[in-house]
Amino acid sequence: MVRQEIDGAELGLGSGLLTQGLKLGQSIHAYVRCNQSFHLFKEARPAIFIGNGSGIAGLLAHLKQRIDDVQYQNWLIYGERQSTFDHVFSEDLETWQRLGQITTINRVFSRDKSSEKYVQDVLRKHANEFKHWVEQGACIYLCGSLNMAQGIDDALVEILGAKQINALRKAGHYRRDVY
């Protein structure tokens, strides 16, 4: 998944190339970098997936793997811009939820008129449920923008406290892939 980045009147270097610079059938040389700190936890345990924008790509891969491994205690909290246009992967997500392969999905749209605009708003609203999942051993996966990640970290400290967040990080139960 590639989101076109625009800075002023200029397209982003990578996203501009991938969304407008290449002709159909043209190829490029590229490589995938592995983020060792963002792999799935090997033990079967609940998982909370939090992200925004193109971060859905990393979260979706993890969700798909957990579903293939018959691990269905999954909670997705995901933010986009507008509900009218930004329903990426909705069919898959709704099917997985209908089949009981994802327990809960919370989607928010920052440019819609709603009391919940950002993923951290969802965390705060569902703080008790979030604490319960963490008490049950949930691993937290965060994927998306650096701005969103800071808001999530602030909300997590409010909900769980800095000491518990640090313990989750140290145990490898809070994993991030942010950019």
Short mmCIF file of N, CA and C in Angstrom, two decimals:
data_model
loop_
_atom_site.label_atom_id
_atom_site.label_comp_id
_atom_site.label_asym_id
_atom_site.label_seq_id
_atom_site.Cartn_x
_atom_site.Cartn_y
_atom_site.Cartn_z
N MET A 1 0.85 -1.17 0.00
CA MET A 1 0.00 0.00 0.00
C MET A 1 0.90 1.23 0.00
N VAL A 2 0.61 2.13 -0.89
CA VAL A 2 1.38 3.37 -1.00
C VAL A 2 0.42 4.54 -0.92
N ARG A 3 0.72 5.46 -0.04
CA ARG A 3 -0.06 6.69 0.05
C ARG A 3 0.76 7.79 -0.59
N GLN A 4 0.18 8.50 -1.52
CA GLN A 4 0.89 9.59 -2.19
C GLN A 4 1.13 10.73 -1.22
N GLU A 5 2.38 11.08 -1.04
CA GLU A 5 2.78 12.17 -0.16
C GLU A 5 3.00 13.42 -1.00
N ILE A 6 2.40 14.52 -0.56
CA ILE A 6 2.56 15.78 -1.27
C ILE A 6 3.09 16.81 -0.28
N ASP A 7 4.21 17.44 -0.63
CA ASP A 7 4.81 18.47 0.20
C ASP A 7 4.78 19.76 -0.60
N GLY A 8 3.83 20.62 -0.26
CA GLY A 8 3.65 21.83 -1.06
C GLY A 8 3.12 21.43 -2.43
N ALA A 9 3.87 21.76 -3.49
CA ALA A 9 3.48 21.40 -4.85
C ALA A 9 4.22 20.17 -5.34
N GLU A 10 5.10 19.60 -4.49
CA GLU A 10 5.95 18.47 -4.89
C GLU A 10 5.43 17.15 -4.35
N LEU A 11 5.49 16.12 -5.21
CA LEU A 11 5.19 14.77 -4.75
C LEU A 11 6.39 14.24 -3.97
N GLY A 12 6.12 13.37 -3.00
CA GLY A 12 7.20 12.72 -2.27
C GLY A 12 8.04 11.90 -3.23
N LEU A 13 9.31 11.74 -2.93
CA LEU A 13 10.22 11.03 -3.82
C LEU A 13 9.76 9.61 -4.11
N GLY A 14 9.55 8.82 -3.06
CA GLY A 14 9.14 7.43 -3.25
C GLY A 14 7.70 7.29 -3.70
N SER A 15 6.79 7.96 -2.99
CA SER A 15 5.37 7.82 -3.33
C SER A 15 5.07 8.43 -4.70
N GLY A 16 5.77 9.52 -5.04
CA GLY A 16 5.58 10.12 -6.37
C GLY A 16 6.00 9.18 -7.48
N LEU A 17 7.14 8.51 -7.28
CA LEU A 17 7.62 7.54 -8.27
C LEU A 17 6.62 6.40 -8.42
N LEU A 18 6.17 5.86 -7.29
CA LEU A 18 5.29 4.69 -7.33
C LEU A 18 3.87 5.01 -7.80
N THR A 19 3.40 6.22 -7.54
CA THR A 19 2.01 6.53 -7.92
C THR A 19 1.88 7.26 -9.24
N GLN A 20 2.95 7.96 -9.70
CA GLN A 20 2.82 8.70 -10.96
C GLN A 20 4.04 8.60 -11.86
N GLY A 21 5.19 8.26 -11.32
CA GLY A 21 6.41 8.29 -12.11
C GLY A 21 6.63 7.08 -13.00
N LEU A 22 6.10 5.94 -12.60
CA LEU A 22 6.31 4.72 -13.38
C LEU A 22 5.20 4.52 -14.39
N LYS A 23 5.57 3.96 -15.52
CA LYS A 23 4.58 3.58 -16.53
C LYS A 23 4.15 2.14 -16.26
N LEU A 24 2.95 1.79 -16.69
CA LEU A 24 2.43 0.44 -16.52
C LEU A 24 3.42 -0.56 -17.11
N GLY A 25 3.80 -1.54 -16.32
CA GLY A 25 4.74 -2.58 -16.76
C GLY A 25 6.20 -2.25 -16.49
N GLN A 26 6.48 -1.02 -16.15
CA GLN A 26 7.86 -0.62 -15.85
C GLN A 26 8.25 -1.19 -14.48
N SER A 27 9.51 -1.55 -14.32
CA SER A 27 9.94 -2.12 -13.05
C SER A 27 11.02 -1.24 -12.42
N ILE A 28 11.23 -1.46 -11.14
CA ILE A 28 12.27 -0.76 -10.40
C ILE A 28 13.01 -1.79 -9.56
N HIS A 29 14.19 -1.45 -9.13
CA HIS A 29 14.94 -2.28 -8.20
C HIS A 29 14.67 -1.76 -6.80
N ALA A 30 14.22 -2.63 -5.93
CA ALA A 30 13.91 -2.24 -4.56
C ALA A 30 14.17 -3.41 -3.64
N TYR A 31 14.17 -3.15 -2.36
CA TYR A 31 14.31 -4.21 -1.38
C TYR A 31 13.39 -3.91 -0.20
N VAL A 32 13.05 -4.96 0.52
CA VAL A 32 12.20 -4.84 1.69
C VAL A 32 13.10 -4.92 2.91
N ARG A 33 12.96 -3.95 3.79
CA ARG A 33 13.73 -3.98 5.03
C ARG A 33 12.90 -4.68 6.11
N CYS A 34 13.56 -5.51 6.85
CA CYS A 34 12.91 -6.25 7.93
C CYS A 34 13.03 -5.44 9.22
N ASN A 35 11.92 -5.26 9.91
CA ASN A 35 11.93 -4.61 11.21
C ASN A 35 11.84 -5.72 12.26
N GLN A 36 12.98 -6.13 12.79
CA GLN A 36 13.03 -7.24 13.75
C GLN A 36 12.15 -7.00 14.97
N SER A 37 11.96 -5.75 15.34
CA SER A 37 11.18 -5.46 16.55
C SER A 37 9.67 -5.42 16.30
N PHE A 38 9.25 -5.75 15.08
CA PHE A 38 7.81 -5.69 14.79
C PHE A 38 7.25 -7.05 14.35
N HIS A 39 7.95 -8.11 14.62
CA HIS A 39 7.44 -9.45 14.30
C HIS A 39 6.36 -9.86 15.29
N LEU A 40 5.53 -10.81 14.89
CA LEU A 40 4.50 -11.32 15.79
C LEU A 40 5.14 -12.06 16.96
N PHE A 41 4.51 -11.95 18.12
CA PHE A 41 4.94 -12.68 19.30
C PHE A 41 4.68 -14.16 19.02
N LYS A 42 5.60 -15.02 19.37
CA LYS A 42 5.48 -16.44 19.01
C LYS A 42 4.41 -17.18 19.80
N GLU A 43 4.21 -16.79 21.06
CA GLU A 43 3.18 -17.45 21.87
C GLU A 43 1.79 -17.00 21.44
N ALA A 44 0.82 -17.89 21.61
CA ALA A 44 -0.57 -17.52 21.37
C ALA A 44 -1.02 -16.64 22.53
N ARG A 45 -1.43 -15.44 22.23
CA ARG A 45 -1.90 -14.48 23.23
C ARG A 45 -2.78 -13.47 22.51
N PRO A 46 -3.63 -12.74 23.22
CA PRO A 46 -4.43 -11.70 22.57
C PRO A 46 -3.52 -10.66 21.92
N ALA A 47 -4.04 -9.98 20.91
CA ALA A 47 -3.26 -8.96 20.21
C ALA A 47 -4.13 -7.75 19.93
N ILE A 48 -3.55 -6.58 20.20
CA ILE A 48 -4.21 -5.31 19.90
C ILE A 48 -3.39 -4.63 18.82
N PHE A 49 -4.02 -4.33 17.69
CA PHE A 49 -3.36 -3.71 16.56
C PHE A 49 -3.86 -2.27 16.45
N ILE A 50 -2.92 -1.32 16.47
CA ILE A 50 -3.27 0.10 16.44
C ILE A 50 -2.50 0.75 15.30
N GLY A 51 -3.20 1.54 14.47
CA GLY A 51 -2.48 2.19 13.39
C GLY A 51 -3.30 3.25 12.69
N ASN A 52 -2.64 3.86 11.71
CA ASN A 52 -3.32 4.85 10.88
C ASN A 52 -2.70 4.84 9.49
N GLY A 53 -3.45 5.40 8.54
CA GLY A 53 -2.94 5.55 7.17
C GLY A 53 -2.40 4.26 6.58
N SER A 54 -1.25 4.37 5.93
CA SER A 54 -0.66 3.20 5.27
C SER A 54 -0.15 2.17 6.27
N GLY A 55 -0.18 2.49 7.57
CA GLY A 55 0.18 1.52 8.60
C GLY A 55 -0.72 0.30 8.58
N ILE A 56 -1.87 0.40 7.93
CA ILE A 56 -2.77 -0.75 7.83
C ILE A 56 -2.08 -1.92 7.12
N ALA A 57 -1.13 -1.64 6.24
CA ALA A 57 -0.46 -2.72 5.51
C ALA A 57 0.28 -3.66 6.47
N GLY A 58 1.06 -3.08 7.39
CA GLY A 58 1.77 -3.92 8.36
C GLY A 58 0.84 -4.63 9.31
N LEU A 59 -0.21 -3.95 9.74
CA LEU A 59 -1.17 -4.56 10.66
C LEU A 59 -1.95 -5.67 9.98
N LEU A 60 -2.34 -5.44 8.73
CA LEU A 60 -3.10 -6.43 7.98
C LEU A 60 -2.30 -7.72 7.80
N ALA A 61 -1.01 -7.59 7.53
CA ALA A 61 -0.16 -8.78 7.38
C ALA A 61 -0.15 -9.58 8.68
N HIS A 62 -0.02 -8.89 9.80
CA HIS A 62 -0.03 -9.59 11.09
C HIS A 62 -1.39 -10.23 11.38
N LEU A 63 -2.46 -9.51 11.10
CA LEU A 63 -3.80 -10.07 11.30
C LEU A 63 -4.00 -11.32 10.45
N LYS A 64 -3.60 -11.26 9.21
CA LYS A 64 -3.74 -12.41 8.30
C LYS A 64 -2.96 -13.60 8.84
N GLN A 65 -1.73 -13.37 9.32
CA GLN A 65 -0.93 -14.46 9.86
C GLN A 65 -1.59 -15.07 11.11
N ARG A 66 -2.10 -14.22 11.98
CA ARG A 66 -2.77 -14.73 13.18
C ARG A 66 -4.02 -15.53 12.82
N ILE A 67 -4.76 -15.08 11.84
CA ILE A 67 -5.95 -15.82 11.40
C ILE A 67 -5.53 -17.18 10.82
N ASP A 68 -4.47 -17.19 10.01
CA ASP A 68 -3.95 -18.45 9.48
C ASP A 68 -3.50 -19.39 10.60
N ASP A 69 -3.01 -18.83 11.71
CA ASP A 69 -2.56 -19.61 12.87
C ASP A 69 -3.68 -19.90 13.86
N VAL A 70 -4.92 -19.59 13.47
CA VAL A 70 -6.12 -19.80 14.29
C VAL A 70 -6.00 -19.10 15.65
N GLN A 71 -5.53 -17.86 15.61
CA GLN A 71 -5.47 -17.01 16.79
C GLN A 71 -6.44 -15.85 16.54
N TYR A 72 -7.60 -15.93 17.18
CA TYR A 72 -8.71 -15.05 16.84
C TYR A 72 -8.97 -13.95 17.86
N GLN A 73 -8.21 -13.86 18.91
CA GLN A 73 -8.43 -12.79 19.88
C GLN A 73 -7.65 -11.57 19.42
N ASN A 74 -8.24 -10.83 18.46
CA ASN A 74 -7.61 -9.69 17.81
C ASN A 74 -8.50 -8.46 17.91
N TRP A 75 -7.88 -7.34 18.19
CA TRP A 75 -8.60 -6.06 18.28
C TRP A 75 -7.85 -5.08 17.39
N LEU A 76 -8.55 -4.49 16.44
CA LEU A 76 -7.98 -3.51 15.53
C LEU A 76 -8.55 -2.13 15.82
N ILE A 77 -7.66 -1.18 16.06
CA ILE A 77 -8.03 0.23 16.21
C ILE A 77 -7.29 0.97 15.10
N TYR A 78 -8.04 1.54 14.17
CA TYR A 78 -7.42 2.06 12.96
C TYR A 78 -8.02 3.41 12.56
N GLY A 79 -7.17 4.35 12.19
CA GLY A 79 -7.62 5.67 11.80
C GLY A 79 -7.28 6.02 10.36
N GLU A 80 -8.19 6.72 9.74
CA GLU A 80 -8.01 7.22 8.37
C GLU A 80 -8.55 8.65 8.33
N ARG A 81 -8.61 9.20 7.13
CA ARG A 81 -9.05 10.60 6.99
C ARG A 81 -10.56 10.74 6.88
N GLN A 82 -11.16 10.14 5.86
CA GLN A 82 -12.58 10.36 5.60
C GLN A 82 -13.30 9.04 5.35
N SER A 83 -14.41 8.85 6.05
CA SER A 83 -15.17 7.61 5.89
C SER A 83 -15.72 7.46 4.48
N THR A 84 -15.97 8.57 3.80
CA THR A 84 -16.51 8.53 2.44
C THR A 84 -15.54 7.87 1.46
N PHE A 85 -14.23 8.09 1.68
CA PHE A 85 -13.24 7.64 0.70
C PHE A 85 -12.27 6.58 1.21
N ASP A 86 -12.06 6.50 2.50
CA ASP A 86 -10.94 5.72 3.04
C ASP A 86 -11.38 4.45 3.74
N HIS A 87 -11.96 3.55 3.02
CA HIS A 87 -12.36 2.26 3.58
C HIS A 87 -11.46 1.15 3.03
N VAL A 88 -10.15 1.34 3.19
CA VAL A 88 -9.22 0.35 2.67
C VAL A 88 -9.39 -0.98 3.40
N PHE A 89 -9.42 -2.05 2.64
CA PHE A 89 -9.51 -3.43 3.13
C PHE A 89 -10.76 -3.70 3.97
N SER A 90 -11.80 -2.88 3.82
CA SER A 90 -13.01 -3.05 4.62
C SER A 90 -13.65 -4.41 4.45
N GLU A 91 -13.71 -4.89 3.20
CA GLU A 91 -14.36 -6.19 2.97
C GLU A 91 -13.67 -7.30 3.75
N ASP A 92 -12.34 -7.36 3.67
CA ASP A 92 -11.59 -8.38 4.41
C ASP A 92 -11.82 -8.25 5.91
N LEU A 93 -11.69 -7.04 6.41
CA LEU A 93 -11.83 -6.82 7.85
C LEU A 93 -13.22 -7.19 8.34
N GLU A 94 -14.25 -6.77 7.61
CA GLU A 94 -15.62 -7.09 8.00
C GLU A 94 -15.89 -8.58 7.94
N THR A 95 -15.34 -9.26 6.95
CA THR A 95 -15.50 -10.71 6.84
C THR A 95 -14.82 -11.40 8.01
N TRP A 96 -13.61 -11.01 8.32
CA TRP A 96 -12.90 -11.62 9.45
C TRP A 96 -13.64 -11.39 10.76
N GLN A 97 -14.23 -10.21 10.92
CA GLN A 97 -14.98 -9.96 12.15
C GLN A 97 -16.26 -10.80 12.17
N ARG A 98 -16.95 -10.87 11.06
CA ARG A 98 -18.18 -11.67 10.98
C ARG A 98 -17.90 -13.14 11.28
N LEU A 99 -16.73 -13.63 10.86
CA LEU A 99 -16.35 -15.03 11.10
C LEU A 99 -15.75 -15.25 12.49
N GLY A 100 -15.66 -14.18 13.28
CA GLY A 100 -15.12 -14.31 14.63
C GLY A 100 -13.60 -14.37 14.69
N GLN A 101 -12.93 -13.98 13.60
CA GLN A 101 -11.48 -14.03 13.55
C GLN A 101 -10.85 -12.73 14.04
N ILE A 102 -11.63 -11.68 14.13
CA ILE A 102 -11.25 -10.42 14.77
C ILE A 102 -12.37 -10.13 15.77
N THR A 103 -11.99 -9.93 17.01
CA THR A 103 -12.98 -9.70 18.06
C THR A 103 -13.64 -8.33 17.90
N THR A 104 -12.82 -7.30 17.76
CA THR A 104 -13.32 -5.93 17.74
C THR A 104 -12.58 -5.11 16.69
N ILE A 105 -13.32 -4.26 15.99
CA ILE A 105 -12.73 -3.29 15.07
C ILE A 105 -13.29 -1.92 15.44
N ASN A 106 -12.38 -0.99 15.68
CA ASN A 106 -12.77 0.41 15.88
C ASN A 106 -12.06 1.22 14.81
N ARG A 107 -12.85 1.89 13.97
CA ARG A 107 -12.28 2.75 12.93
C ARG A 107 -12.70 4.18 13.20
N VAL A 108 -11.77 5.09 13.03
CA VAL A 108 -12.05 6.51 13.21
C VAL A 108 -11.55 7.28 11.99
N PHE A 109 -12.20 8.41 11.75
CA PHE A 109 -11.87 9.21 10.58
C PHE A 109 -11.66 10.66 11.02
N SER A 110 -10.42 11.13 10.92
CA SER A 110 -10.02 12.40 11.50
C SER A 110 -10.70 13.61 10.87
N ARG A 111 -11.16 13.50 9.65
CA ARG A 111 -11.77 14.66 9.00
C ARG A 111 -13.29 14.61 8.99
N ASP A 112 -13.86 13.58 9.60
CA ASP A 112 -15.31 13.51 9.75
C ASP A 112 -15.71 14.21 11.05
N LYS A 113 -16.97 14.61 11.12
CA LYS A 113 -17.47 15.22 12.34
C LYS A 113 -17.86 14.12 13.30
N SER A 114 -17.04 13.94 14.33
CA SER A 114 -17.25 12.88 15.30
C SER A 114 -16.51 13.24 16.57
N SER A 115 -16.95 12.69 17.69
CA SER A 115 -16.24 12.96 18.95
C SER A 115 -14.92 12.19 18.99
N GLU A 116 -14.86 11.10 18.27
CA GLU A 116 -13.62 10.32 18.19
C GLU A 116 -12.99 10.60 16.83
N LYS A 117 -11.89 11.34 16.82
CA LYS A 117 -11.22 11.68 15.58
C LYS A 117 -9.96 10.87 15.36
N TYR A 118 -9.32 10.46 16.44
CA TYR A 118 -8.02 9.81 16.34
C TYR A 118 -8.02 8.50 17.12
N VAL A 119 -7.07 7.63 16.80
CA VAL A 119 -7.00 6.33 17.46
C VAL A 119 -6.81 6.47 18.96
N GLN A 120 -6.08 7.49 19.41
CA GLN A 120 -5.90 7.67 20.85
C GLN A 120 -7.22 8.01 21.54
N ASP A 121 -8.16 8.63 20.81
CA ASP A 121 -9.50 8.89 21.37
C ASP A 121 -10.22 7.57 21.64
N VAL A 122 -10.06 6.61 20.74
CA VAL A 122 -10.67 5.29 20.93
C VAL A 122 -10.06 4.61 22.15
N LEU A 123 -8.74 4.69 22.28
CA LEU A 123 -8.09 4.09 23.45
C LEU A 123 -8.64 4.67 24.75
N ARG A 124 -8.75 5.97 24.79
CA ARG A 124 -9.25 6.61 26.01
C ARG A 124 -10.70 6.22 26.29
N LYS A 125 -11.51 6.16 25.25
CA LYS A 125 -12.92 5.79 25.42
C LYS A 125 -13.07 4.35 25.92
N HIS A 126 -12.20 3.47 25.44
CA HIS A 126 -12.27 2.05 25.79
C HIS A 126 -11.15 1.65 26.75
N ALA A 127 -10.76 2.57 27.62
CA ALA A 127 -9.61 2.34 28.51
C ALA A 127 -9.78 1.09 29.38
N ASN A 128 -10.97 0.87 29.93
CA ASN A 128 -11.16 -0.29 30.79
C ASN A 128 -11.02 -1.60 30.03
N GLU A 129 -11.61 -1.65 28.83
CA GLU A 129 -11.48 -2.85 28.00
C GLU A 129 -10.02 -3.05 27.59
N PHE A 130 -9.33 -1.96 27.25
CA PHE A 130 -7.93 -2.03 26.87
C PHE A 130 -7.10 -2.59 28.02
N LYS A 131 -7.32 -2.08 29.24
CA LYS A 131 -6.60 -2.59 30.42
C LYS A 131 -6.85 -4.08 30.60
N HIS A 132 -8.10 -4.49 30.41
CA HIS A 132 -8.44 -5.91 30.56
C HIS A 132 -7.66 -6.76 29.55
N TRP A 133 -7.59 -6.34 28.31
CA TRP A 133 -6.83 -7.08 27.31
C TRP A 133 -5.36 -7.18 27.72
N VAL A 134 -4.80 -6.09 28.18
CA VAL A 134 -3.39 -6.09 28.61
C VAL A 134 -3.21 -7.03 29.80
N GLU A 135 -4.15 -7.02 30.74
CA GLU A 135 -4.08 -7.93 31.89
C GLU A 135 -4.15 -9.38 31.45
N GLN A 136 -4.83 -9.64 30.32
CA GLN A 136 -4.92 -10.99 29.77
C GLN A 136 -3.68 -11.37 28.96
N GLY A 137 -2.68 -10.48 28.93
CA GLY A 137 -1.42 -10.77 28.25
C GLY A 137 -1.32 -10.29 26.82
N ALA A 138 -2.19 -9.38 26.42
CA ALA A 138 -2.20 -8.91 25.03
C ALA A 138 -0.86 -8.28 24.64
N CYS A 139 -0.47 -8.55 23.43
CA CYS A 139 0.68 -7.88 22.81
C CYS A 139 0.11 -6.72 21.99
N ILE A 140 0.76 -5.57 22.06
CA ILE A 140 0.29 -4.37 21.36
C ILE A 140 1.20 -4.10 20.19
N TYR A 141 0.60 -3.93 18.99
CA TYR A 141 1.35 -3.63 17.77
C TYR A 141 0.89 -2.27 17.26
N LEU A 142 1.83 -1.38 17.05
CA LEU A 142 1.54 -0.01 16.60
C LEU A 142 2.25 0.22 15.27
N CYS A 143 1.48 0.61 14.24
CA CYS A 143 2.07 0.83 12.93
C CYS A 143 1.42 2.04 12.27
N GLY A 144 2.25 3.00 11.88
CA GLY A 144 1.74 4.19 11.20
C GLY A 144 2.64 5.37 11.43
N SER A 145 2.06 6.54 11.39
CA SER A 145 2.84 7.77 11.42
C SER A 145 3.44 8.04 12.80
N LEU A 146 4.56 8.73 12.79
CA LEU A 146 5.24 9.11 14.03
C LEU A 146 4.36 10.03 14.88
N ASN A 147 3.62 10.93 14.24
CA ASN A 147 2.70 11.81 14.98
C ASN A 147 1.65 11.00 15.72
N MET A 148 1.06 10.02 15.04
CA MET A 148 0.06 9.17 15.67
C MET A 148 0.69 8.40 16.82
N ALA A 149 1.91 7.90 16.62
CA ALA A 149 2.59 7.11 17.65
C ALA A 149 2.78 7.91 18.93
N GLN A 150 3.11 9.19 18.81
CA GLN A 150 3.29 10.02 20.01
C GLN A 150 1.97 10.16 20.74
N GLY A 151 0.88 10.36 19.99
CA GLY A 151 -0.44 10.45 20.62
C GLY A 151 -0.83 9.15 21.30
N ILE A 152 -0.49 8.03 20.71
CA ILE A 152 -0.78 6.72 21.31
C ILE A 152 0.04 6.54 22.58
N ASP A 153 1.34 6.85 22.51
CA ASP A 153 2.18 6.73 23.71
C ASP A 153 1.63 7.57 24.86
N ASP A 154 1.19 8.79 24.57
CA ASP A 154 0.61 9.65 25.61
C ASP A 154 -0.64 9.01 26.21
N ALA A 155 -1.51 8.47 25.35
CA ALA A 155 -2.74 7.83 25.83
C ALA A 155 -2.42 6.57 26.64
N LEU A 156 -1.44 5.79 26.20
CA LEU A 156 -1.08 4.58 26.93
C LEU A 156 -0.54 4.90 28.32
N VAL A 157 0.24 5.96 28.42
CA VAL A 157 0.75 6.37 29.73
C VAL A 157 -0.41 6.79 30.63
N GLU A 158 -1.39 7.51 30.08
CA GLU A 158 -2.57 7.89 30.85
C GLU A 158 -3.34 6.67 31.33
N ILE A 159 -3.48 5.69 30.47
CA ILE A 159 -4.31 4.51 30.77
C ILE A 159 -3.59 3.51 31.67
N LEU A 160 -2.33 3.20 31.35
CA LEU A 160 -1.61 2.14 32.05
C LEU A 160 -0.51 2.64 32.99
N GLY A 161 -0.01 3.85 32.74
CA GLY A 161 1.11 4.37 33.51
C GLY A 161 2.43 4.08 32.82
N ALA A 162 3.38 4.97 33.02
CA ALA A 162 4.68 4.85 32.35
C ALA A 162 5.42 3.57 32.75
N LYS A 163 5.31 3.19 34.01
CA LYS A 163 6.01 1.99 34.49
C LYS A 163 5.53 0.73 33.74
N GLN A 164 4.22 0.61 33.57
CA GLN A 164 3.69 -0.57 32.87
C GLN A 164 4.04 -0.54 31.39
N ILE A 165 4.01 0.64 30.78
CA ILE A 165 4.40 0.75 29.36
C ILE A 165 5.84 0.31 29.18
N ASN A 166 6.72 0.77 30.06
CA ASN A 166 8.13 0.37 29.99
C ASN A 166 8.29 -1.13 30.19
N ALA A 167 7.51 -1.71 31.08
CA ALA A 167 7.56 -3.16 31.30
C ALA A 167 7.08 -3.92 30.06
N LEU A 168 6.03 -3.40 29.42
CA LEU A 168 5.54 -4.03 28.19
C LEU A 168 6.58 -3.97 27.09
N ARG A 169 7.25 -2.83 26.94
CA ARG A 169 8.31 -2.69 25.94
C ARG A 169 9.44 -3.67 26.21
N LYS A 170 9.88 -3.72 27.47
CA LYS A 170 10.99 -4.58 27.85
C LYS A 170 10.66 -6.06 27.59
N ALA A 171 9.42 -6.44 27.85
CA ALA A 171 8.99 -7.83 27.64
C ALA A 171 8.72 -8.13 26.17
N GLY A 172 8.76 -7.09 25.31
CA GLY A 172 8.46 -7.28 23.90
C GLY A 172 6.98 -7.36 23.61
N HIS A 173 6.16 -6.89 24.55
CA HIS A 173 4.70 -6.94 24.36
C HIS A 173 4.14 -5.64 23.80
N TYR A 174 5.01 -4.66 23.58
CA TYR A 174 4.61 -3.42 22.90
C TYR A 174 5.61 -3.22 21.77
N ARG A 175 5.12 -3.44 20.53
CA ARG A 175 5.99 -3.42 19.35
C ARG A 175 5.52 -2.35 18.39
N ARG A 176 6.50 -1.61 17.84
CA ARG A 176 6.15 -0.46 17.00
C ARG A 176 6.89 -0.51 15.65
N ASP A 177 6.19 -0.05 14.64
CA ASP A 177 6.79 0.22 13.33
C ASP A 177 6.21 1.56 12.88
N VAL A 178 6.94 2.64 13.20
CA VAL A 178 6.43 3.98 12.94
C VAL A 178 7.40 4.74 12.05
N TYR A 179 6.84 5.69 11.31
CA TYR A 179 7.64 6.44 10.32
C TYR A 179 7.12 7.85 10.18
#
